Each structure stands twice: as C-alpha cells, then as structure tokens.
Amino acid sequence: MTVQISDETLSAYLDGALDPEARARISAHLMAHPEDRARLDAMRDLDDQLRAAFPLEEPRAQTPGAPVISLAERRAARVPRGAWGGLAAAAAVAALAFGISNFGPGSQAEVPHRGAGHLAAGPVTDPDLRTALTGTLSGTEVVLSSGMRVEPVASFQMADGQLCREVFATAAARDGFDHALICAKTGGAWDIVAVAVHDAVEVDDRFVPASGAGDAALEAMLDAMGAGLALDPSAEAAAIETGWQ
Amino acid sequence: MTGDTHIADQITALLPRLHRYGRAVTGNTSDADDLVQATCEKALRSGGPGQVGVRTDLWLFRIMRNHWLDHVRSAAERRRAPEDALEERGDGGLAARQAEDRLMLERVRDAMRTLKTEHREVLALVVLEGMSYRDAADTLQVPQGTVMSRLARARTALASALNGKDVQR
C-alpha cells in the first residue's frame, strides 16, 4: 500500500508539530520510503541554509578581548547609519526612556560615576586634561601633572555637528582604566558625557583590564548622538587648529 | 519603575532576535533597524504586555509584525531597496567563510525577498526563532492549522525560488 505524504505533514513532522500517533506513523513510513526521506532531508537542508543566512547579530556588549585593540578595530569599522541606526541605538531608546542607570545589570555608564582614573561625568575641570583633549591626536598618550595618563583613541562628529573624543584614562595599571566619551563645548571647554569603567583584574602577577560592561552603553550613546566615521588624522589636525568648534 | 525597568531590560536582551526577524521579513538591514526602533518605542510607550502570562517575546514579535503590516511594508516594498552592502558588516562569521558559502547565503536572502510577506514571517518565526506552531499562531493571530499549511507552502516557495536561480541545486 502506498501512502502519499503531503508537504504539509512532512513539514510539520520536521518541526515536531505532529501528535505522537501521527509522528510514529510518519516515522514508520519514512523507514520504508527513501524518496520521502530525501524530501525531508531537502527541507531540513533548506532550514539550515535559512538559519545560516540570518544569524543572530552578536550583541556589541559581548565584544571580547583586549579593549584597546578591539575598540580601535571597532572605530575603524564604524559605519555611520544615521542618528538612530542599529541595535545599539534601539538599546539606547530603551535605556534613555528609563534613565541610563537602568541600562542593564552590569552597566557602569551611570552618570555621574567615579571611574578608575577618576573621570566623572560633567564638565572637565582639570585644565591639564582640557589641554590634552584639545591638542592631542588620537593614538598619543599624554601624562598629566596629576599623574593621570590619558589617550584619545578616536574623534567623531555627531549628527548635530558637535565634536567628541573617545578617551582612555588611567592612573595606574592596578586601577584599571576609564573609557570615556568627552564632547567639545564652546570656548575650549569639554564635557564628559559617558564613562565606562574597566576594573583591573590580577592575572599571573599582572594587572589586566577587565571587560567593561559600560562599553555597550557608551557605544549606544555614540549611535544615539549620530556619530559618523572616526575622523582621520588630517581631520583631527584641522579640529585641533580650530579648537574643536 | 521596577516593572518598566524590567521590560526595558527584557527588550534589550531580545534585540538581536527582533533584529534578525526584521532582516528576514523586510529583506534589508536599514528597514530592520527602523522596524526594531519603532517596535521598542511602541513597546516602551505601552508599558508592557498588560496581561499576566503573556510572554514578552511573543508580545514584541506581535507589535513588530503589526507595525510592519500597518506602516512600513507598503513603503519598503515600493522602494524594493536592494540589500545594502553594510549587511555583511554585522555578520561576524561571514568574513571567514568561503566566498562560495557567502554567495549561497546571499542567494538564500535573495530568495527570501521574493516570497510573500506571510511566507517570510512564518519562516522567520518557526525556522529562525524556533517557535512552536502554537506560539507562531498566537503571534500571527491565525489558527494553528493555518501556520502549518502556510509554512509548508513557504518552504516550497523558498525551495523553488532557490532552485529557479541555480539549476544545480
């Protein structure tokens, strides 16, 4: 006796959506009918291809590895997508709606937050730091008279034209470091808008930075502000000329 | 605000899934971005699923789907925007794959774009999301039997869209 199995039944069998009785019946049928097994295999292959074609994007918060390197790569790969592009921006909608301190369980982008290198959200008061922000190309480390080491890693123009710099700051390796977004105000003033704190963890007698959960919030802030591509060195030089106005 | 915070956290955790659904249904990244953003805003404004026992993920997929049907689809389909090249950027594993595989995946996405909306959404919910027929029926607001028949037709349509472009498969 030949039983014709419909695409619908086979499809439901593949999805485990048949009741136990029907399922057993189809299983038995498939044993005896290689041509229907082939149909089932083709369906399963198709599903596999579809899943491969639509992977889940990795949440940016899970970007692993050494922060300095991975951030530099991310900067390089950064693509402007408008003021509200992307996953992180949608996360920012969620975060901003309830205050960024509710961003998530390990979020460290609360404002204000006292960081490892003692950066806190709000106006930059240390004149040394202001000078470093205004006059230093990204990729150059500056040691301030306070002992803090500061390195701008990238600069961005926001959707409204404001220029902001992404900065790492640390006092000592054992303190970890602050990862901050600092935006230029008029008259040479700077405003720290977000800080992600990377605590240090001791590994094999060395202090290495732990991954900072706040990085994702900082990234979301960049997206929310409509950051474009990182400025290239000549654009940064021009910004230094004009005092980041 | 505890309840609201909870929802914001849940939405944040679900963003990758929502975005994948958006890409599968709209056919391109920027429409998916818009759709996810609108869904988040709508969800946050409404304050939560409302009824006790409604799963947040199903609730969000339903908001997203309804928004797509109500507001976005007609405009997006008129535009028929080709997949932007930026798509590749987010797909971490893709760069390392063989060019042939990449071509294959692009062909699958192309084939997906040729399907009817009702076929794309049922494939996205059951095959990509792994939803049961019951949950998919709940999300799409149709009977389970409709999910079953629609899905079978969607698989057939996807297979022929793929085969139509490459006789070797």
mmCIF file of C-alpha atoms in Angstrom:
data_model
loop_
_atom_site.group_PDB
_atom_site.id
_atom_site.type_symbol
_atom_site.label_atom_id
_atom_site.label_comp_id
_atom_site.label_asym_id
_atom_site.label_seq_id
_atom_site.Cartn_x
_atom_site.Cartn_y
_atom_site.Cartn_z
ATOM 1 C CA MET A 1 0.000 0.000 0.000
ATOM 2 C CA THR A 2 1.370 3.356 -0.985
ATOM 3 C CA VAL A 3 0.609 6.364 1.189
ATOM 4 C CA GLN A 4 1.188 9.796 -0.194
ATOM 5 C CA ILE A 5 2.655 12.128 2.410
ATOM 6 C CA SER A 6 1.862 15.771 1.872
ATOM 7 C CA ASP A 7 4.423 18.562 2.119
ATOM 8 C CA GLU A 8 2.353 19.875 4.973
ATOM 9 C CA THR A 9 2.623 16.687 7.004
ATOM 10 C CA LEU A 10 6.297 16.318 6.281
ATOM 11 C CA SER A 11 6.906 19.942 7.198
ATOM 12 C CA ALA A 12 5.040 19.520 10.493
ATOM 13 C CA TYR A 13 6.985 16.310 11.133
ATOM 14 C CA LEU A 14 10.226 18.228 10.688
ATOM 15 C CA ASP A 15 9.053 20.835 13.178
ATOM 16 C CA GLY A 16 7.985 18.241 15.731
ATOM 17 C CA ALA A 17 4.455 19.591 15.493
ATOM 18 C CA LEU A 18 2.598 16.320 14.902
ATOM 19 C CA ASP A 19 0.809 14.465 17.670
ATOM 20 C CA PRO A 20 2.613 11.326 18.898
ATOM 21 C CA GLU A 21 0.445 8.954 16.895
ATOM 22 C CA ALA A 22 0.884 10.746 13.583
ATOM 23 C CA ARG A 23 4.545 11.180 14.301
ATOM 24 C CA ALA A 24 5.032 7.450 14.820
ATOM 25 C CA ARG A 25 3.123 6.739 11.634
ATOM 26 C CA ILE A 26 5.327 9.053 9.589
ATOM 27 C CA SER A 27 8.486 7.683 11.178
ATOM 28 C CA ALA A 28 7.481 4.187 10.121
ATOM 29 C CA HIS A 29 6.609 5.375 6.644
ATOM 30 C CA LEU A 30 9.957 7.101 6.254
ATOM 31 C CA MET A 31 11.782 3.881 7.138
ATOM 32 C CA ALA A 32 10.278 2.272 4.095
ATOM 33 C CA HIS A 33 10.373 5.204 1.701
ATOM 34 C CA PRO A 34 13.774 6.645 0.879
ATOM 35 C CA GLU A 35 12.240 9.089 -1.602
ATOM 36 C CA ASP A 36 10.285 10.723 1.223
ATOM 37 C CA ARG A 37 13.352 10.687 3.435
ATOM 38 C CA ALA A 38 15.062 12.650 0.673
ATOM 39 C CA ARG A 39 12.209 15.175 0.675
ATOM 40 C CA LEU A 40 12.560 15.546 4.416
ATOM 41 C CA ASP A 41 16.335 15.970 4.126
ATOM 42 C CA ALA A 42 15.866 18.644 1.486
ATOM 43 C CA MET A 43 13.511 20.523 3.807
ATOM 44 C CA ARG A 44 15.964 20.223 6.652
ATOM 45 C CA ASP A 45 18.805 21.497 4.438
ATOM 46 C CA LEU A 46 16.664 24.421 3.416
ATOM 47 C CA ASP A 47 16.032 25.302 7.072
ATOM 48 C CA ASP A 48 19.750 25.069 7.797
ATOM 49 C CA GLN A 49 20.524 27.400 4.921
ATOM 50 C CA LEU A 50 17.907 29.861 6.061
ATOM 51 C CA ARG A 51 19.315 29.897 9.586
ATOM 52 C CA ALA A 52 22.836 30.344 8.230
ATOM 53 C CA ALA A 53 21.645 33.251 6.079
ATOM 54 C CA PHE A 54 20.070 35.015 9.055
ATOM 55 C CA PRO A 55 22.414 34.654 12.014
ATOM 56 C CA LEU A 56 21.726 36.490 15.225
ATOM 57 C CA GLU A 57 23.961 39.517 15.303
ATOM 58 C CA GLU A 58 26.363 39.420 18.180
ATOM 59 C CA PRO A 59 25.300 41.890 20.824
ATOM 60 C CA ARG A 60 28.044 44.513 20.983
ATOM 61 C CA ALA A 61 28.225 44.264 24.758
ATOM 62 C CA GLN A 62 29.813 40.866 24.315
ATOM 63 C CA THR A 63 32.744 42.076 22.263
ATOM 64 C CA PRO A 64 35.556 40.200 23.970
ATOM 65 C CA GLY A 65 39.279 40.660 24.029
ATOM 66 C CA ALA A 66 41.719 43.416 24.837
ATOM 67 C CA PRO A 67 39.674 46.616 24.919
ATOM 68 C CA VAL A 68 42.229 48.908 23.321
ATOM 69 C CA ILE A 69 42.672 46.743 20.269
ATOM 70 C CA SER A 70 39.061 45.757 19.857
ATOM 71 C CA LEU A 71 37.893 49.330 20.269
ATOM 72 C CA ALA A 72 40.366 50.582 17.720
ATOM 73 C CA GLU A 73 39.105 47.967 15.306
ATOM 74 C CA ARG A 74 35.552 48.886 16.051
ATOM 75 C CA ARG A 75 36.332 52.533 15.419
ATOM 76 C CA ALA A 76 37.930 51.639 12.120
ATOM 77 C CA ALA A 77 34.933 49.547 11.151
ATOM 78 C CA ARG A 78 32.443 52.071 12.376
ATOM 79 C CA VAL A 79 29.867 52.988 9.779
ATOM 80 C CA PRO A 80 27.538 55.941 10.074
ATOM 81 C CA ARG A 81 23.951 54.890 9.809
ATOM 82 C CA GLY A 82 22.049 57.965 10.823
ATOM 83 C CA ALA A 83 21.158 59.169 14.232
ATOM 84 C CA TRP A 84 19.102 56.148 15.141
ATOM 85 C CA GLY A 85 20.695 53.291 13.262
ATOM 86 C CA GLY A 86 21.277 49.873 14.566
ATOM 87 C CA LEU A 87 20.827 47.643 17.537
ATOM 88 C CA ALA A 88 22.743 49.752 19.962
ATOM 89 C CA ALA A 89 20.581 52.720 19.137
ATOM 90 C CA ALA A 90 17.465 50.725 19.830
ATOM 91 C CA ALA A 91 19.040 49.743 23.121
ATOM 92 C CA ALA A 92 19.666 53.408 23.719
ATOM 93 C CA VAL A 93 15.991 54.112 23.188
ATOM 94 C CA ALA A 94 15.258 51.564 25.865
ATOM 95 C CA ALA A 95 17.957 52.947 28.127
ATOM 96 C CA LEU A 96 17.141 56.605 27.673
ATOM 97 C CA ALA A 97 13.473 56.050 28.278
ATOM 98 C CA PHE A 98 14.227 54.901 31.804
ATOM 99 C CA GLY A 99 17.474 56.640 32.563
ATOM 100 C CA ILE A 100 20.750 55.159 31.540
ATOM 101 C CA SER A 101 21.386 53.830 35.033
ATOM 102 C CA ASN A 102 18.768 51.220 34.286
ATOM 103 C CA PHE A 103 20.535 50.134 31.155
ATOM 104 C CA GLY A 104 21.258 46.681 32.424
ATOM 105 C CA PRO A 105 22.544 44.700 35.348
ATOM 106 C CA GLY A 106 26.320 45.279 34.992
ATOM 107 C CA SER A 107 26.009 48.689 33.425
ATOM 108 C CA GLN A 108 28.656 51.095 34.533
ATOM 109 C CA ALA A 109 27.666 54.060 32.463
ATOM 110 C CA GLU A 110 25.672 55.691 35.220
ATOM 111 C CA VAL A 111 26.139 59.400 35.313
ATOM 112 C CA PRO A 112 27.943 60.548 37.334
ATOM 113 C CA HIS A 113 30.268 57.687 38.031
ATOM 114 C CA ARG A 114 33.629 57.891 39.672
ATOM 115 C CA GLY A 115 35.991 55.943 37.480
ATOM 116 C CA ALA A 116 39.240 54.137 37.893
ATOM 117 C CA GLY A 117 41.197 57.095 36.512
ATOM 118 C CA HIS A 118 38.846 59.475 38.315
ATOM 119 C CA LEU A 119 36.929 60.731 35.353
ATOM 120 C CA ALA A 120 33.361 61.612 36.221
ATOM 121 C CA ALA A 121 30.523 62.767 34.032
ATOM 122 C CA GLY A 122 30.196 66.509 33.833
ATOM 123 C CA PRO A 123 32.406 69.432 32.815
ATOM 124 C CA VAL A 124 36.157 68.795 32.630
ATOM 125 C CA THR A 125 37.678 70.851 35.444
ATOM 126 C CA ASP A 126 41.336 69.801 35.208
ATOM 127 C CA PRO A 127 42.984 72.397 32.894
ATOM 128 C CA ASP A 128 45.672 69.832 32.019
ATOM 129 C CA LEU A 129 43.043 67.436 30.770
ATOM 130 C CA ARG A 130 41.369 70.182 28.754
ATOM 131 C CA THR A 131 44.693 70.951 27.100
ATOM 132 C CA ALA A 132 45.306 67.284 26.358
ATOM 133 C CA LEU A 133 41.849 66.890 24.830
ATOM 134 C CA THR A 134 42.245 69.977 22.702
ATOM 135 C CA GLY A 135 45.784 69.418 21.472
ATOM 136 C CA THR A 136 46.423 65.671 21.187
ATOM 137 C CA LEU A 137 45.981 63.496 18.121
ATOM 138 C CA SER A 138 44.293 60.151 18.711
ATOM 139 C CA GLY A 139 46.722 57.374 19.485
ATOM 140 C CA THR A 140 49.016 59.606 21.526
ATOM 141 C CA GLU A 141 49.305 59.173 25.274
ATOM 142 C CA VAL A 142 49.709 62.243 27.458
ATOM 143 C CA VAL A 143 50.787 62.185 31.117
ATOM 144 C CA LEU A 144 49.079 64.921 33.097
ATOM 145 C CA SER A 145 50.669 66.676 36.064
ATOM 146 C CA SER A 146 48.206 64.817 38.288
ATOM 147 C CA GLY A 147 49.868 61.599 37.147
ATOM 148 C CA MET A 148 46.866 60.515 35.124
ATOM 149 C CA ARG A 149 47.674 59.049 31.733
ATOM 150 C CA VAL A 150 45.242 59.987 29.009
ATOM 151 C CA GLU A 151 44.963 58.701 25.485
ATOM 152 C CA PRO A 152 42.353 59.879 22.990
ATOM 153 C CA VAL A 153 41.588 56.875 20.759
ATOM 154 C CA ALA A 154 39.164 58.375 18.268
ATOM 155 C CA SER A 155 37.194 61.501 17.453
ATOM 156 C CA PHE A 156 33.729 61.785 15.985
ATOM 157 C CA GLN A 157 31.422 64.386 14.615
ATOM 158 C CA MET A 158 27.910 63.952 15.929
ATOM 159 C CA ALA A 159 24.728 64.457 13.946
ATOM 160 C CA ASP A 160 24.340 67.995 15.301
ATOM 161 C CA GLY A 161 27.917 68.894 14.330
ATOM 162 C CA GLN A 162 29.400 68.632 17.817
ATOM 163 C CA LEU A 163 32.843 67.050 18.011
ATOM 164 C CA CYS A 164 33.512 64.416 20.639
ATOM 165 C CA ARG A 165 36.511 62.317 21.593
ATOM 166 C CA GLU A 166 36.690 58.805 22.886
ATOM 167 C CA VAL A 167 39.351 58.634 25.551
ATOM 168 C CA PHE A 168 41.104 56.125 27.753
ATOM 169 C CA ALA A 169 42.382 57.380 31.086
ATOM 170 C CA THR A 170 44.216 55.603 33.844
ATOM 171 C CA ALA A 171 46.274 56.444 36.902
ATOM 172 C CA ALA A 172 47.964 53.090 37.357
ATOM 173 C CA ALA A 173 47.580 49.657 35.830
ATOM 174 C CA ARG A 174 46.179 48.226 39.055
ATOM 175 C CA ASP A 175 43.343 50.739 38.921
ATOM 176 C CA GLY A 176 42.142 49.587 35.543
ATOM 177 C CA PHE A 177 41.076 52.421 33.280
ATOM 178 C CA ASP A 178 38.239 54.717 32.373
ATOM 179 C CA HIS A 179 36.801 54.706 28.896
ATOM 180 C CA ALA A 180 35.015 57.974 28.330
ATOM 181 C CA LEU A 181 33.180 59.961 25.705
ATOM 182 C CA ILE A 182 34.041 63.640 26.032
ATOM 183 C CA CYS A 183 32.454 66.344 23.891
ATOM 184 C CA ALA A 184 33.744 69.780 22.974
ATOM 185 C CA LYS A 185 31.790 72.791 24.217
ATOM 186 C CA THR A 186 32.262 76.376 23.156
ATOM 187 C CA GLY A 187 35.287 78.294 24.354
ATOM 188 C CA GLY A 188 37.650 75.349 24.786
ATOM 189 C CA ALA A 189 35.501 73.640 27.431
ATOM 190 C CA TRP A 190 34.908 69.894 27.428
ATOM 191 C CA ASP A 191 32.086 67.849 28.852
ATOM 192 C CA ILE A 192 32.347 64.191 29.870
ATOM 193 C CA VAL A 193 29.093 62.623 28.668
ATOM 194 C CA ALA A 194 29.692 58.936 29.434
ATOM 195 C CA VAL A 195 32.204 56.866 31.354
ATOM 196 C CA ALA A 196 32.675 53.117 31.216
ATOM 197 C CA VAL A 197 34.897 51.787 33.982
ATOM 198 C CA HIS A 198 37.255 48.915 33.369
ATOM 199 C CA ASP A 199 38.380 47.468 36.659
ATOM 200 C CA ALA A 200 41.715 45.721 36.709
ATOM 201 C CA VAL A 201 41.959 42.037 37.453
ATOM 202 C CA GLU A 202 45.159 40.366 38.508
ATOM 203 C CA VAL A 203 46.275 37.609 36.139
ATOM 204 C CA ASP A 204 49.659 35.929 36.575
ATOM 205 C CA ASP A 205 51.042 38.788 38.688
ATOM 206 C CA ARG A 206 49.955 41.315 36.091
ATOM 207 C CA PHE A 207 47.033 43.650 36.151
ATOM 208 C CA VAL A 208 44.909 43.481 33.043
ATOM 209 C CA PRO A 209 41.740 45.403 32.348
ATOM 210 C CA ALA A 210 38.501 43.534 32.784
ATOM 211 C CA SER A 211 35.947 43.960 30.057
ATOM 212 C CA GLY A 212 33.736 46.932 30.759
ATOM 213 C CA ALA A 213 30.023 46.379 30.626
ATOM 214 C CA GLY A 214 29.570 50.111 30.183
ATOM 215 C CA ASP A 215 31.256 49.994 26.786
ATOM 216 C CA ALA A 216 27.993 48.911 25.224
ATOM 217 C CA ALA A 217 26.210 51.884 26.743
ATOM 218 C CA LEU A 218 28.968 54.166 25.540
ATOM 219 C CA GLU A 219 28.666 52.713 22.079
ATOM 220 C CA ALA A 220 24.913 53.193 22.265
ATOM 221 C CA MET A 221 25.488 56.802 23.247
ATOM 222 C CA LEU A 222 27.667 57.277 20.155
ATOM 223 C CA ASP A 223 24.951 55.827 17.987
ATOM 224 C CA ALA A 224 22.254 57.824 19.712
ATOM 225 C CA MET A 225 24.196 61.020 19.073
ATOM 226 C CA GLY A 226 24.576 60.067 15.427
ATOM 227 C CA ALA A 227 28.343 59.634 15.406
ATOM 228 C CA GLY A 228 29.813 59.266 11.951
ATOM 229 C CA LEU A 229 33.058 57.608 10.968
ATOM 230 C CA ALA A 230 36.063 58.279 13.147
ATOM 231 C CA LEU A 231 37.873 61.407 11.956
ATOM 232 C CA ASP A 232 41.067 60.667 10.064
ATOM 233 C CA PRO A 233 44.324 62.254 11.287
ATOM 234 C CA SER A 234 44.107 65.225 8.910
ATOM 235 C CA ALA A 235 40.553 65.984 10.031
ATOM 236 C CA GLU A 236 41.725 65.719 13.635
ATOM 237 C CA ALA A 237 44.602 68.087 12.915
ATOM 238 C CA ALA A 238 42.097 70.550 11.457
ATOM 239 C CA ALA A 239 39.924 70.193 14.557
ATOM 240 C CA ILE A 240 42.942 70.888 16.767
ATOM 241 C CA GLU A 241 43.571 74.039 14.681
ATOM 242 C CA THR A 242 40.048 75.303 15.209
ATOM 243 C CA GLY A 243 39.774 74.270 18.850
ATOM 244 C CA TRP A 244 37.180 71.554 18.099
ATOM 245 C CA GLN A 245 34.483 74.053 17.241
ATOM 246 C CA MET B 1 9.507 51.951 37.787
ATOM 247 C CA THR B 2 10.636 48.446 38.666
ATOM 248 C CA GLY B 3 8.240 46.887 36.211
ATOM 249 C CA ASP B 4 9.234 49.285 33.448
ATOM 250 C CA THR B 5 12.911 48.736 34.062
ATOM 251 C CA HIS B 6 12.289 45.050 33.841
ATOM 252 C CA ILE B 7 10.656 45.490 30.454
ATOM 253 C CA ALA B 8 13.456 47.702 29.160
ATOM 254 C CA ASP B 9 15.967 45.050 30.189
ATOM 255 C CA GLN B 10 13.935 42.315 28.574
ATOM 256 C CA ILE B 11 13.620 44.284 25.361
ATOM 257 C CA THR B 12 17.346 44.938 25.351
ATOM 258 C CA ALA B 13 18.013 41.218 25.729
ATOM 259 C CA LEU B 14 15.639 40.417 22.875
ATOM 260 C CA LEU B 15 17.084 42.970 20.437
ATOM 261 C CA PRO B 16 19.240 40.522 18.447
ATOM 262 C CA ARG B 17 16.236 38.265 17.878
ATOM 263 C CA LEU B 18 13.999 41.166 16.946
ATOM 264 C CA HIS B 19 16.608 42.443 14.538
ATOM 265 C CA ARG B 20 17.016 39.065 12.874
ATOM 266 C CA TYR B 21 13.262 38.825 12.454
ATOM 267 C CA GLY B 22 13.330 42.316 10.987
ATOM 268 C CA ARG B 23 16.016 41.384 8.475
ATOM 269 C CA ALA B 24 14.198 38.217 7.479
ATOM 270 C CA VAL B 25 10.882 39.948 6.979
ATOM 271 C CA THR B 26 11.953 43.287 5.496
ATOM 272 C CA GLY B 27 14.799 41.936 3.402
ATOM 273 C CA ASN B 28 17.333 44.580 4.363
ATOM 274 C CA THR B 29 19.210 45.942 7.328
ATOM 275 C CA SER B 30 18.105 49.549 7.357
ATOM 276 C CA ASP B 31 14.401 48.687 7.250
ATOM 277 C CA ALA B 32 15.069 46.186 10.033
ATOM 278 C CA ASP B 33 16.751 48.950 12.054
ATOM 279 C CA ASP B 34 13.734 51.212 11.610
ATOM 280 C CA LEU B 35 11.327 48.435 12.454
ATOM 281 C CA VAL B 36 13.178 47.415 15.618
ATOM 282 C CA GLN B 37 13.371 51.006 16.759
ATOM 283 C CA ALA B 38 9.672 51.605 16.187
ATOM 284 C CA THR B 39 8.875 48.359 17.990
ATOM 285 C CA CYS B 40 10.951 49.371 21.015
ATOM 286 C CA GLU B 41 9.342 52.774 21.194
ATOM 287 C CA LYS B 42 5.859 51.357 20.884
ATOM 288 C CA ALA B 43 6.550 48.646 23.432
ATOM 289 C CA LEU B 44 8.011 51.077 25.951
ATOM 290 C CA ARG B 45 5.154 53.509 25.484
ATOM 291 C CA SER B 46 2.581 50.815 26.083
ATOM 292 C CA GLY B 47 4.349 49.863 29.298
ATOM 293 C CA GLY B 48 4.230 46.085 28.992
ATOM 294 C CA PRO B 49 2.307 43.081 27.740
ATOM 295 C CA GLY B 50 -0.558 44.065 30.034
ATOM 296 C CA GLN B 51 -1.952 40.669 30.751
ATOM 297 C CA VAL B 52 -0.249 38.373 33.190
ATOM 298 C CA GLY B 53 1.161 35.330 31.461
ATOM 299 C CA VAL B 54 1.801 36.936 28.090
ATOM 300 C CA ARG B 55 5.380 36.215 27.134
ATOM 301 C CA THR B 56 7.389 39.308 26.419
ATOM 302 C CA ASP B 57 8.972 37.853 23.297
ATOM 303 C CA LEU B 58 5.642 36.913 21.721
ATOM 304 C CA TRP B 59 4.229 40.285 22.659
ATOM 305 C CA LEU B 60 7.149 42.082 20.994
ATOM 306 C CA PHE B 61 7.042 39.974 17.851
ATOM 307 C CA ARG B 62 3.371 40.764 17.579
ATOM 308 C CA ILE B 63 3.949 44.506 17.962
ATOM 309 C CA MET B 64 6.710 44.298 15.393
ATOM 310 C CA ARG B 65 4.643 42.374 12.923
ATOM 311 C CA ASN B 66 1.637 44.644 13.252
ATOM 312 C CA HIS B 67 3.803 47.710 12.859
ATOM 313 C CA TRP B 68 5.386 46.250 9.752
ATOM 314 C CA LEU B 69 1.999 45.467 8.260
ATOM 315 C CA ASP B 70 0.485 48.815 9.208
ATOM 316 C CA HIS B 71 3.217 51.287 8.442
ATOM 317 C CA VAL B 72 6.317 50.065 6.809
ATOM 318 C CA ARG B 73 5.616 47.346 4.344
ATOM 319 C CA SER B 74 3.995 49.362 1.611
ATOM 320 C CA ALA B 75 6.749 51.965 1.578
ATOM 321 C CA ALA B 76 9.540 49.414 1.778
ATOM 322 C CA GLU B 77 8.068 47.221 -0.896
ATOM 323 C CA ARG B 78 7.595 50.160 -3.204
ATOM 324 C CA ARG B 79 11.211 51.026 -2.741
ATOM 325 C CA ARG B 80 12.380 47.454 -3.035
ATOM 326 C CA ALA B 81 15.733 48.564 -1.696
ATOM 327 C CA PRO B 82 18.480 46.176 -2.640
ATOM 328 C CA GLU B 83 20.310 44.678 0.299
ATOM 329 C CA ASP B 84 22.801 47.251 1.435
ATOM 330 C CA ALA B 85 26.422 46.261 1.400
ATOM 331 C CA LEU B 86 26.622 47.077 5.088
ATOM 332 C CA GLU B 87 24.736 43.897 5.834
ATOM 333 C CA GLU B 88 27.956 41.946 5.792
ATOM 334 C CA ARG B 89 29.500 44.132 8.455
ATOM 335 C CA GLY B 90 27.410 42.805 11.311
ATOM 336 C CA ASP B 91 27.625 39.132 10.418
ATOM 337 C CA GLY B 92 30.699 38.267 12.378
ATOM 338 C CA GLY B 93 31.347 34.816 10.998
ATOM 339 C CA LEU B 94 30.754 35.696 7.393
ATOM 340 C CA ALA B 95 34.120 37.222 6.609
ATOM 341 C CA ALA B 96 35.885 33.986 7.373
ATOM 342 C CA ARG B 97 33.668 31.825 5.221
ATOM 343 C CA GLN B 98 34.474 30.697 1.767
ATOM 344 C CA ALA B 99 33.284 33.005 -0.994
ATOM 345 C CA GLU B 100 31.116 30.221 -2.297
ATOM 346 C CA ASP B 101 29.284 29.907 1.003
ATOM 347 C CA ARG B 102 28.821 33.641 1.126
ATOM 348 C CA LEU B 103 27.289 33.568 -2.297
ATOM 349 C CA MET B 104 24.988 30.770 -1.199
ATOM 350 C CA LEU B 105 23.797 32.708 1.862
ATOM 351 C CA GLU B 106 23.217 35.776 -0.254
ATOM 352 C CA ARG B 107 21.167 33.660 -2.638
ATOM 353 C CA VAL B 108 19.079 32.416 0.274
ATOM 354 C CA ARG B 109 18.435 36.010 1.352
ATOM 355 C CA ASP B 110 17.584 36.929 -2.240
ATOM 356 C CA ALA B 111 15.175 34.016 -2.440
ATOM 357 C CA MET B 112 13.615 35.056 0.847
ATOM 358 C CA ARG B 113 12.977 38.528 -0.574
ATOM 359 C CA THR B 114 10.951 37.088 -3.426
ATOM 360 C CA LEU B 115 8.470 35.397 -1.080
ATOM 361 C CA LYS B 116 5.151 36.787 0.052
ATOM 362 C CA THR B 117 5.190 38.554 3.395
ATOM 363 C CA GLU B 118 3.046 35.861 5.008
ATOM 364 C CA HIS B 119 5.597 33.271 3.951
ATOM 365 C CA ARG B 120 8.585 35.260 5.142
ATOM 366 C CA GLU B 121 7.089 35.882 8.547
ATOM 367 C CA VAL B 122 6.088 32.289 9.212
ATOM 368 C CA LEU B 123 9.566 31.084 8.185
ATOM 369 C CA ALA B 124 11.162 33.702 10.428
ATOM 370 C CA LEU B 125 9.081 32.723 13.436
ATOM 371 C CA VAL B 126 9.233 28.934 13.150
ATOM 372 C CA VAL B 127 12.549 28.236 11.421
ATOM 373 C CA LEU B 128 14.661 31.158 12.677
ATOM 374 C CA GLU B 129 13.021 31.735 16.050
ATOM 375 C CA GLY B 130 12.215 28.081 16.656
ATOM 376 C CA MET B 131 8.699 28.948 17.796
ATOM 377 C CA SER B 132 6.108 26.232 18.209
ATOM 378 C CA TYR B 133 3.179 26.338 15.785
ATOM 379 C CA ARG B 134 1.066 27.417 18.703
ATOM 380 C CA ASP B 135 3.259 30.414 19.566
ATOM 381 C CA ALA B 136 3.564 31.343 15.912
ATOM 382 C CA ALA B 137 -0.223 31.157 15.555
ATOM 383 C CA ASP B 138 -0.545 33.388 18.591
ATOM 384 C CA THR B 139 1.917 35.909 17.173
ATOM 385 C CA LEU B 140 0.351 35.955 13.716
ATOM 386 C CA GLN B 141 -3.164 35.789 15.136
ATOM 387 C CA VAL B 142 -4.230 32.929 12.887
ATOM 388 C CA PRO B 143 -5.266 29.323 13.686
ATOM 389 C CA GLN B 144 -2.536 26.724 14.147
ATOM 390 C CA GLY B 145 -3.716 24.869 11.071
ATOM 391 C CA THR B 146 -3.024 27.991 9.028
ATOM 392 C CA VAL B 147 0.520 28.137 10.368
ATOM 393 C CA MET B 148 1.019 24.532 9.347
ATOM 394 C CA SER B 149 -0.261 24.910 5.797
ATOM 395 C CA ARG B 150 1.328 28.322 5.291
ATOM 396 C CA LEU B 151 4.690 27.064 6.471
ATOM 397 C CA ALA B 152 4.598 24.102 4.089
ATOM 398 C CA ARG B 153 3.834 26.456 1.209
ATOM 399 C CA ALA B 154 6.531 28.854 2.364
ATOM 400 C CA ARG B 155 9.141 26.086 2.369
ATOM 401 C CA THR B 156 8.082 25.015 -1.104
ATOM 402 C CA ALA B 157 8.207 28.606 -2.338
ATOM 403 C CA LEU B 158 11.647 29.176 -0.826
ATOM 404 C CA ALA B 159 12.974 25.946 -2.346
ATOM 405 C CA SER B 160 11.694 26.843 -5.797
ATOM 406 C CA ALA B 161 12.992 30.399 -5.522
ATOM 407 C CA LEU B 162 16.416 28.958 -4.794
ATOM 408 C CA ASN B 163 16.208 26.278 -7.461
ATOM 409 C CA GLY B 164 14.961 28.743 -10.018
ATOM 410 C CA LYS B 165 18.224 30.641 -9.729
ATOM 411 C CA ASP B 166 20.555 27.699 -9.715
ATOM 412 C CA VAL B 167 19.718 24.514 -11.564
ATOM 413 C CA GLN B 168 22.466 22.661 -9.764
ATOM 414 C CA ARG B 169 20.540 22.593 -6.547
#
